[in-house]
Structures are given as C-alpha cells and as structure tokens.
Coordinates of C-alpha atoms in Angstrom, one line a residue:
Chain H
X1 CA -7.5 215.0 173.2
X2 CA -6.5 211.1 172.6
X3 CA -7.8 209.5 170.4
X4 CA -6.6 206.1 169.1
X5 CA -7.0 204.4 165.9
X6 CA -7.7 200.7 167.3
X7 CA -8.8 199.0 164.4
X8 CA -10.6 199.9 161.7
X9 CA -14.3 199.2 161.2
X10 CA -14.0 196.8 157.9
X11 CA -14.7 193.4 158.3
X12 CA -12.7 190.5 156.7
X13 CA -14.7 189.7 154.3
X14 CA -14.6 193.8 153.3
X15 CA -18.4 194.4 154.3
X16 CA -18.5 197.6 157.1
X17 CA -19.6 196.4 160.3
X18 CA -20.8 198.2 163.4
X19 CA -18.8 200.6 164.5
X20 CA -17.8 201.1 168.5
X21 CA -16.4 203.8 170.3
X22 CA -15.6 203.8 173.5
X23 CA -15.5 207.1 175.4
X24 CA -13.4 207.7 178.6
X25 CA -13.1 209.5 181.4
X26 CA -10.2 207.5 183.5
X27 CA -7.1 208.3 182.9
X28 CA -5.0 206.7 179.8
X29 CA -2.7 204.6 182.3
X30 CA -5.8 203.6 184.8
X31 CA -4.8 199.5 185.5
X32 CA -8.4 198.5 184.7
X33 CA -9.5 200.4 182.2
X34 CA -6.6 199.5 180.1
X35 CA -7.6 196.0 180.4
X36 CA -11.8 196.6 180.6
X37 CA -10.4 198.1 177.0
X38 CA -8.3 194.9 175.8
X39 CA -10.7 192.6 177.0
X40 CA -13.4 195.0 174.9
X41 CA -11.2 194.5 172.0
X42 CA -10.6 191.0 172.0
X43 CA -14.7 190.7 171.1
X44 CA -15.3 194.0 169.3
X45 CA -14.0 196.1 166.5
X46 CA -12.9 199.3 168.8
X47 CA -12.4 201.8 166.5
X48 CA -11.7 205.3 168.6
X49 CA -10.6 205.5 172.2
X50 CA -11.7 209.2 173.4
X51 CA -10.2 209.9 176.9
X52 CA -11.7 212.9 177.6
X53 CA -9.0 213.7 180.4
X54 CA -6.9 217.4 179.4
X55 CA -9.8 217.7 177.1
X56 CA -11.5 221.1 177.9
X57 CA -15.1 220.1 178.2
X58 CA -17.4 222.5 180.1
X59 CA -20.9 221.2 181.7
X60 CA -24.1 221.8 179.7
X61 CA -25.0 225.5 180.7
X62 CA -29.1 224.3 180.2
X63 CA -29.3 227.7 177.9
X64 CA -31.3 225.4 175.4
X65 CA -29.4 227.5 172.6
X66 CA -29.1 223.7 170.8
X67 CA -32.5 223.5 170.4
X68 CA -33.9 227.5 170.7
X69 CA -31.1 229.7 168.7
X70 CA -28.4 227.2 166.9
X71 CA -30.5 224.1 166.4
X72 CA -28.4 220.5 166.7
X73 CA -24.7 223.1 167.3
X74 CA -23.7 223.7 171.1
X75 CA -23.1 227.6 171.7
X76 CA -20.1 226.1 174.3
X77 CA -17.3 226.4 172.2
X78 CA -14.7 223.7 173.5
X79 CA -13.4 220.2 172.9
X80 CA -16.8 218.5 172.9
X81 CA -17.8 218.8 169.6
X82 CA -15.5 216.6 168.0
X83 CA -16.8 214.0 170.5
X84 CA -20.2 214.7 169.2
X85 CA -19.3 214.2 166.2
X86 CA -17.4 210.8 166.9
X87 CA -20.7 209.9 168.6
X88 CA -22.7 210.5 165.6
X89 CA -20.4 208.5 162.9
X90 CA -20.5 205.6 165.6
X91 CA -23.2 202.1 166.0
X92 CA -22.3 201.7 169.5
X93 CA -20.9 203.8 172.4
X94 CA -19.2 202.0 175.4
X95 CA -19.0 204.7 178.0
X96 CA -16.2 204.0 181.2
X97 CA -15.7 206.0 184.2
X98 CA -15.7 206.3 187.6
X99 CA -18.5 206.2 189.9
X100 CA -19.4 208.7 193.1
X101 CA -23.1 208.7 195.2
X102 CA -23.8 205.2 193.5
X103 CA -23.6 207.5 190.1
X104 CA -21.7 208.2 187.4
X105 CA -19.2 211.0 187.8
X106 CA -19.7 214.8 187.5
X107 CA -17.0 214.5 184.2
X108 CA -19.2 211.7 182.7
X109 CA -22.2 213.3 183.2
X110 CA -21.4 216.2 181.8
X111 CA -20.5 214.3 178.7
X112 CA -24.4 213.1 179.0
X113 CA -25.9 216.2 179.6
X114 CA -24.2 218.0 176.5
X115 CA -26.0 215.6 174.5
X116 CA -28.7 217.7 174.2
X117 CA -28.0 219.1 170.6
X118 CA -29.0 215.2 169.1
X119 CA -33.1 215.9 170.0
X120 CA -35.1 218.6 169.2
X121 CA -37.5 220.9 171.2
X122 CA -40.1 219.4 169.6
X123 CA -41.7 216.7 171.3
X124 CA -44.0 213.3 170.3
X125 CA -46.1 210.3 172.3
X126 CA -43.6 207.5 171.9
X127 CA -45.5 204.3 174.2
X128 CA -47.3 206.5 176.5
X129 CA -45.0 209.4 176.8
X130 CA -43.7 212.0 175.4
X131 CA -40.2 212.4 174.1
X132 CA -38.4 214.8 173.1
X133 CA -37.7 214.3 168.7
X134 CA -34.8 212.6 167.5
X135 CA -32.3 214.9 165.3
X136 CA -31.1 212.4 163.0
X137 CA -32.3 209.2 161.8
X138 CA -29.8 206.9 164.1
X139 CA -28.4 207.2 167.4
X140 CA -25.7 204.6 168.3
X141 CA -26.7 202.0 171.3
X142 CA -25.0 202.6 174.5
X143 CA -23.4 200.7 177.4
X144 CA -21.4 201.6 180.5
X145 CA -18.9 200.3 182.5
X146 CA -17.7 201.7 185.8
X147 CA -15.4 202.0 188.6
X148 CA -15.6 202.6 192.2
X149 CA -18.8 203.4 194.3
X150 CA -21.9 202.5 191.4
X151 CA -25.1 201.3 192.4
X152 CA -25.5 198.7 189.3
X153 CA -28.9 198.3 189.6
X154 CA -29.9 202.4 189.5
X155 CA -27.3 203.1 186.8
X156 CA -28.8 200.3 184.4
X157 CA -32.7 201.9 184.7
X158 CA -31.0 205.1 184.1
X159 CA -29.0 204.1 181.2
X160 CA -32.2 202.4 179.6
X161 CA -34.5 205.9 180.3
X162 CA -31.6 207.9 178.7
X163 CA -31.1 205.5 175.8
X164 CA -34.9 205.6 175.3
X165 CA -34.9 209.0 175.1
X166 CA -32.3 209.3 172.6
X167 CA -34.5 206.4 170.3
X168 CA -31.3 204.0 171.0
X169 CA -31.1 200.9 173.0
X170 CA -29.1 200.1 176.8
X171 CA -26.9 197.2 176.5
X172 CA -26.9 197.5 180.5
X173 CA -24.1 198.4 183.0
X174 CA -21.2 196.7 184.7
X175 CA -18.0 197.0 186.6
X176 CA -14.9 197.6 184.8
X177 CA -14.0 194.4 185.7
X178 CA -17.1 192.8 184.1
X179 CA -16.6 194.2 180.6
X180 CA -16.9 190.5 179.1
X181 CA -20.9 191.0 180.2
X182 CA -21.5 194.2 177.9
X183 CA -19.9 192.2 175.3
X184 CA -21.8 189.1 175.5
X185 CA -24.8 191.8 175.5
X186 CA -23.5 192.9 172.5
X187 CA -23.0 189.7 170.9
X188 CA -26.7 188.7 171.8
X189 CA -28.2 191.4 170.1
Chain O
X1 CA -36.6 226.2 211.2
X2 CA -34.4 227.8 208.8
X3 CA -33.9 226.5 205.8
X4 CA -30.6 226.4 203.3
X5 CA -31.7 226.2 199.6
X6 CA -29.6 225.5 196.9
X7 CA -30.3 225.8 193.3
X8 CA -28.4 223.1 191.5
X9 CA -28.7 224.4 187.6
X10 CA -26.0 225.6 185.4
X11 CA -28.2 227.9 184.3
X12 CA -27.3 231.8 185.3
X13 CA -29.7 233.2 187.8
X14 CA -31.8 235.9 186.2
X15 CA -33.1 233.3 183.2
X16 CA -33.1 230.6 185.7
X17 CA -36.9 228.3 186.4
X18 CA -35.2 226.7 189.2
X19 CA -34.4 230.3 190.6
X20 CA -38.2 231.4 190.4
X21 CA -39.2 227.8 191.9
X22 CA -37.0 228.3 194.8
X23 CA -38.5 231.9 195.4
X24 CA -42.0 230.9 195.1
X25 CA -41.4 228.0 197.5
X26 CA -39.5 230.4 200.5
X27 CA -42.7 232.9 200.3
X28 CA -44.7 230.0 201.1
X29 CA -42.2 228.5 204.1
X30 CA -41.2 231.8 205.8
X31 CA -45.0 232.4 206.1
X32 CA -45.3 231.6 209.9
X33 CA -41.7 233.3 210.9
X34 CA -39.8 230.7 209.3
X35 CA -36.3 232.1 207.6
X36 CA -34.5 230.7 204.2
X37 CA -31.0 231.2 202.8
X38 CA -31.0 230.7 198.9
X39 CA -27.4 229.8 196.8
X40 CA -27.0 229.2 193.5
X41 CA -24.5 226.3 192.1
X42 CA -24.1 228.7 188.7
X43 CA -22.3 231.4 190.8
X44 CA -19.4 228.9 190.9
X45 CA -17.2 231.6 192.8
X46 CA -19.3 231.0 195.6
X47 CA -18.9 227.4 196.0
X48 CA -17.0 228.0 199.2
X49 CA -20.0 229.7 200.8
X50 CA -22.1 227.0 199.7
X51 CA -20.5 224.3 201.5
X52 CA -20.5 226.1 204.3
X53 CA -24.3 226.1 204.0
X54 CA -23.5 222.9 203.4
X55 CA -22.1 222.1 206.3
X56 CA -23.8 224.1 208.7
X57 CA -27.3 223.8 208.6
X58 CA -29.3 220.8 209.3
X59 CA -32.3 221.5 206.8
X60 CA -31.2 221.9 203.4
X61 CA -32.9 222.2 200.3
X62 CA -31.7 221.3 196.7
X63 CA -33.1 222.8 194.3
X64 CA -32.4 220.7 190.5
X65 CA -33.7 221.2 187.0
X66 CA -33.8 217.3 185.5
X67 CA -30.8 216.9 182.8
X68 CA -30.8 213.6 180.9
X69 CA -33.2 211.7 183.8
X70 CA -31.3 212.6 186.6
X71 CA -29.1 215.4 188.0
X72 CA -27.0 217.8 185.8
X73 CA -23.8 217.4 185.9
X74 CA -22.8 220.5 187.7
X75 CA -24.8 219.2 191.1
X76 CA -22.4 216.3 191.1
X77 CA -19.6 218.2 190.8
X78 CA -20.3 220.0 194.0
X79 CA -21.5 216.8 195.6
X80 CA -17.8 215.6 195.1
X81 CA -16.4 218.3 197.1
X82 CA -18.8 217.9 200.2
X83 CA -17.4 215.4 202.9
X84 CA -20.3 213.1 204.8
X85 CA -21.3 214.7 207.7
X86 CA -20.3 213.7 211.3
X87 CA -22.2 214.2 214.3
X88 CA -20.9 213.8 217.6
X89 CA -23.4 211.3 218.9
X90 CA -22.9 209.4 215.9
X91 CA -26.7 210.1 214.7
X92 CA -27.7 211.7 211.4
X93 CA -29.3 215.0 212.1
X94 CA -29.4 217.3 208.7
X95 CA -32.4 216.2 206.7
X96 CA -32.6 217.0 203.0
X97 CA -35.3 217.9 201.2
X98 CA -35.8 218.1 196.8
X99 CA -37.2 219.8 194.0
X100 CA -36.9 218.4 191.2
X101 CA -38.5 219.8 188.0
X102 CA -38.6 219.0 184.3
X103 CA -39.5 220.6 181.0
X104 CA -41.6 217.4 180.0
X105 CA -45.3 217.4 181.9
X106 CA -45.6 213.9 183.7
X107 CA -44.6 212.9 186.5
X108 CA -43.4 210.0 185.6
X109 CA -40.6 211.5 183.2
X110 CA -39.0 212.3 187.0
X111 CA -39.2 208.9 188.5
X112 CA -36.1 207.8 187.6
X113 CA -33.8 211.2 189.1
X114 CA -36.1 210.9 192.0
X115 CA -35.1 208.0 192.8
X116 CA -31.6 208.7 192.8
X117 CA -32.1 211.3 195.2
X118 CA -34.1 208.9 197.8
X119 CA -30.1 207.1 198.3
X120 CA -28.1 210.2 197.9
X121 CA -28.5 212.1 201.3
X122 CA -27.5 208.3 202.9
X123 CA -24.1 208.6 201.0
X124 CA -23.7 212.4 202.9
X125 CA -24.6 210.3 206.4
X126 CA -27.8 213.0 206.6
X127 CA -31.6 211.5 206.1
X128 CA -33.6 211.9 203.1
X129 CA -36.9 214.4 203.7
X130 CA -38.8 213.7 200.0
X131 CA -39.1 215.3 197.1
X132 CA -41.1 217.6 195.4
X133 CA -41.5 216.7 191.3
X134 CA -43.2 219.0 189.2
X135 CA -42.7 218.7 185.2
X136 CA -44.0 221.1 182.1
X137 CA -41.5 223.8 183.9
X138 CA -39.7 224.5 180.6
X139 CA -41.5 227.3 179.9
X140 CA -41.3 229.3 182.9
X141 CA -39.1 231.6 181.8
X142 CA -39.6 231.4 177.8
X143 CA -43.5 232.9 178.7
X144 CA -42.4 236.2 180.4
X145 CA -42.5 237.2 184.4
X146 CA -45.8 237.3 184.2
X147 CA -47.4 233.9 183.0
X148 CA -44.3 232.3 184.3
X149 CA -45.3 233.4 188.1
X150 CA -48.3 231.9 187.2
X151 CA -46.5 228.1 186.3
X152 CA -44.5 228.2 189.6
X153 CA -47.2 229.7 192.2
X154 CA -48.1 226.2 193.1
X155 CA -44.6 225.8 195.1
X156 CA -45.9 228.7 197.5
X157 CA -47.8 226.0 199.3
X158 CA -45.8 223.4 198.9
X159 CA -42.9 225.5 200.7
X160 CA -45.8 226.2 203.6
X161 CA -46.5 222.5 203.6
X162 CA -42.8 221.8 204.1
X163 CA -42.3 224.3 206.5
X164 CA -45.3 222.7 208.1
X165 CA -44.6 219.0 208.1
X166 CA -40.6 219.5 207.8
X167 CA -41.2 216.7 204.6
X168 CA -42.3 216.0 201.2
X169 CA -45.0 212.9 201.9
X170 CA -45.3 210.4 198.3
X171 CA -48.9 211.2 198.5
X172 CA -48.7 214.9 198.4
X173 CA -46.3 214.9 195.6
X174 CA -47.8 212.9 194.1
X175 CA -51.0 214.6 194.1
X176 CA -49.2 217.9 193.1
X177 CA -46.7 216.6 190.0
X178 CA -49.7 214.8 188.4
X179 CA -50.9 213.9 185.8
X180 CA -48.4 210.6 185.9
X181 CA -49.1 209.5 182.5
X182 CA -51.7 211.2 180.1
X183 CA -54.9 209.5 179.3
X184 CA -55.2 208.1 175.7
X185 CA -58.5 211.0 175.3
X186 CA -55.7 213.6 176.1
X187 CA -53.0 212.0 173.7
X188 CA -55.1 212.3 170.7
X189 CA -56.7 215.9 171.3
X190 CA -52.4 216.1 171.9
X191 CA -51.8 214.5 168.6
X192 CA -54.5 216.8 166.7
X193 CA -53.2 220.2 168.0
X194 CA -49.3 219.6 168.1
X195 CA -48.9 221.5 164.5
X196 CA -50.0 224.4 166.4
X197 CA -47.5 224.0 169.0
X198 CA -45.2 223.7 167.2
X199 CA -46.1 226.5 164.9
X200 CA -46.0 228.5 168.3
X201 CA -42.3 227.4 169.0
X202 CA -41.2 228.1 165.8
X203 CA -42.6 231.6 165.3
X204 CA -41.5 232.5 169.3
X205 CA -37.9 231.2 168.5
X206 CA -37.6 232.6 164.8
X207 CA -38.5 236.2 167.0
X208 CA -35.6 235.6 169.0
X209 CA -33.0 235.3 166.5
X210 CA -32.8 231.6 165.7
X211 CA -31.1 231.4 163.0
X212 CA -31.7 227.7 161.4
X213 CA -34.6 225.0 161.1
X214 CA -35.7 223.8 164.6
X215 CA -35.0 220.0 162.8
X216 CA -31.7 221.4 161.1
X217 CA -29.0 218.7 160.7
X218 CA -25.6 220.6 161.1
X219 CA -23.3 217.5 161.7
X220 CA -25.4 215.5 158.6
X221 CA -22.1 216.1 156.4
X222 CA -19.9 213.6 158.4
X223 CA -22.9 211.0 158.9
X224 CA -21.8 208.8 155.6

C-alpha cells in the first residue's frame, strides 16, 4: 500500500477543515493522474493518496457476512480494510481510475462493491424508496475522475444513485484531465 | 436456439440466487426442444471455458445480481478479458440478453444497471436483446429451497417467453419487475410493520451465529 501524507487537514487559522482523500487505482507514475492530483491539491487540502495498485484487494464475494454474521467487518481478510477505515475518518473521497465499457474499471469497482459493510440489512422509505440504513452517522461525499473509454453522462447518474444510497452527496464526474471541474464543485458547495 | 448463460455473481454456486434464477429461467426456455449451457463467473478456474462460450455462441445470456447500482465488480473483470466480436460480413450477429436482480423490491432500484447494460453489448460489436429486472430477490436463498423456488418460479415463463420472442420487450419487463415505486397506502402499512421485519431478521441471523448488533459500529473507535 501507498499512502502519502499530503498535507495535513488543519487550517491556518488552526480550525479542522474537511478532510479529502483521494483513492487510486492508476499507477503511482501514471502522467495524468499525477497532475489530475497536483491540480487537486493546488484547490484542496489532500490529506491521503491510496493507490490501491500491489494492494491485495479481493472483489466483494456478495456473502452478506457484513451485514448477516460480522455486522459493519468484511469476513475478506486483505488490504481493504485500512481503506475502509481511511474512508470513514474522511469528508470527501475523490476516486480516479480508468475507464472500460463506458464504466469504471473491474479494480475500482471492486473498491465500490466492498462498500457494503457502511449500511445495514435493515432497510427505510427515504423519498419514495427504500434504502438500505446508514452504519454510521456520516459518510464522506464522493467524486470521480477518470481515464480512458467513460461515458460521462452514465457514470455521473451512477455516482449520484450510489452516493444516495450511501446518505452522501455526488460532486459529479470528469476526465482526469478536467479535475479543476470536481473542484470548482467542491468549492460551490 | 441454444442459449449460453452466464451467471455473473461472486457468489459460490450452491448459495447462489442468481444460480436458482438461471435454472428456473432454462426450464422455461428448453420447453419446446430448445438447449442451454449455464457458467458460472465464481468458478474463476473456468474462465477459459467461458470465453469460449463467449465466443462461440451467438445468444448469450448474463445472468447479474445488482452490486452498488450496477454490475459487480467481478462481471467487469471478465468483460475486460473478452475481445469485440468480428464477423466476417462485418454485421453484428450474437444478441445478448440480461437478468438482472436485486435484493431491494422496485423496479426502479435497477434502472440505473439496466441502463448500463442497454450500451454494453455495443462496446462487444454484438446487439443488445433486453433485460429482465426483478428485485426483492435477496431472500431467495436465506428462506430455504423450498419458499425460495417459490420467489424465482416467475423466470420459468419468462425463459419460455425468451425462447419464444428471442427478446426481453420494455413492456413485459416491465410488467413482470413491478411494482416500480410503492404507493404511499403501501409505505405506511410498510412503515407500521417494519419492527416485525426486522425482529424477523434479527432472530433468523442471531440463529445463524451472528455474533454482534445488526447496527454494530466496529470501526466507531477511529471516527474522532
């Protein structure tokens, strides 16, 4: 796992303020995420890089043992847990990765899918539907930037269902090379 | 017409809903003399096979549980190792078909991975045949053989229908993965008998050997 200590989450004035992660599934050396990432940093207070490359993180098995037998802990015993727990402690998650069938990755959407531990079986009417409970009281907002073959417009609903479900908020998707646009989202809000 | 099926979820094969989706749909398609191949993405192994199915059959059949609003993770893995098909004349010939299934019960909770799967078949170069959404499918296999054959009998016809018209139609599905939304009436009478559902949950999970609150908060200690 790398993980890098950008800066910390402390204001100047020494009041905390909203903390961003950005998770990773391009390599370290990867020409534009290395400067979607400075770009990122220029506006925002990064304070963890995860690149999730050499990390051993196995897909979501769908046994439901997060929700059925070890409520809110994964029964996969690998490297995703510390990422869970990075994704906890954060405000805001800036996901980047590459893009197949107009979709994120197979590596990325694992990461997704092994979200499952942060609801609970138990479900609730939330506008007209139901959703699945939320674990804990706050999940950070989310936003995603991609590379290669993404259909913009699909990944954006999908990010807002997903985020919905997870009682957080979509700051939308973009190319990598369009990372000022998720900041200017973020700066909005 | 023969039919390759391929179940797309992680989950192993014996506890799988998918699994006992897909079997319920190929009694209802090989009604008729029609013949079906099933594979399972789980059985990771057999990957090889699968693209061979892949490859060489022009009406294929994915089977996929709904993970996070679209497709689990494992589907696009194996997506990434199939090449787009090429066909001498230049026109698309394999037609794929979907089933698509959720735990939660509207239809609308599969809009959004359905319509992912209207573009993908264009990225293979093969043409898109519909799919069949069904949701409340969670508890196929937490009820028992029994009652669970009951949830997935439904997809008998369907496969029959399939078989028949070589296609999902909107209408159809639409008609078979209702309700889309609940009605307010149902929400309420929802509202006033969820402690019992979820007295049921508890007590069915506590029997098998869970071993914390359903709402436990294992990572709370680093949330400061």
């Amino acid at each position: 796992m790398v993980v890098s200590s950008m800066r910390k989450s402390i204001g100047a004035n020494g009041g905390s303020v909203l903390k961003y992660i950005i998770i990773n599934t391009l390599l370290e050396n990867n020409i534009e995420s290395r400067g979607a990432i400075s770009d990122l940093s220029r506006s925002i207070a990064i304070s963890d890089v995860i690149y999730t490359e050499g990390m051993k993180i196995h897909g979501c098995i769908g046994c439901n043992g997060c929700w059925m037998k070890t409520p809110g802990v994964c029964r996969i015993k690998d490297d995703y847990e510390q990422i869970l727990i990075k994704i906890l402690q954060s405000d805001r998650i800036i996901f980047i990765t590459e893009a197949k069938f107009g979709f994120v990755s197979w590596k990325m959407k694992n990461l997704i899918d092994r979200l499952l531990p942060i609801g609970v079986i138990y479900s609730e009417f939330k506008n007209g539907r139901t959703r699945h409970c939320a674990r804990y009281k706050k999940c950070a907002d989310m936003g995603l930037l991609f590379t290669g073959d993404g259909d913009a417009v699909y990944l954006s609903a999908w990010m807002k269902q997903i985020s919905l479900n997870l009682c957080a908020k979509s700051f939308g998707v973009f190319e990598i090379s369009d990372g000022k646009e998720l900041c200017d989202a973020f700066s909005h809000d | 017409m023969h039919l390759a099926m391929i179940s797309c979820t992680p989950r192993n094969v014996k506890m799988s809903n998918t699994a006992k989706i897909i079997e319920s749909f190929k009694t209802g398609f090989e009604k008729g003399g029609n013949t079906t191949e099933a594979h399972y993405l789980s059985q990771k192994n057999k990957w090889g096979n699968i693209r061979d199915a892949f490859n060489g059959n022009e009406h294929i059949l994915f089977a996929i549980p709904l993970f996070f609003e679209c497709v689990p993770g494992i589907m696009l893995e194996f997506l990434e190792t199939l090449e787009p098909k090429e066909y001498p004349d230049g026109m698309a010939k394999t037609k794929i078909g979907f089933i698509l299934q959720g735990g939660l019960a509207e239809a609308s909770q599969l809009r959004c991975g359905e319509q992912y799967l209207e573009r993908l078949p264009g990225y293979l170069n093969c043409q898109y045949s519909g799919t069949l959404i069904k949701g409340n499918m969670s508890m196929v296999s937490m009820l028992g053989d029994k009652s669970g054959e009951k949830l997935v009998a439904p997809f008998m016809d369907m496969g029959e229908y399939y078989a028949e018209h070589g296609a999902f139609s909107k209408e159809r599905v639409s008609d078979f993965a209702k309700p889309e939304y609940f009605s307010k009436g149902f929400i309420l009478l929802y509202k006033l008998l969820n402690p019992m559902q979820r007295l049921f949950i508890s007590l069915l999970t506590k029997k098998r050997g869970r071993t914390d609150s359903l709402k436990a908060k294992p990572y709370q200690k680093y949330l400061v």
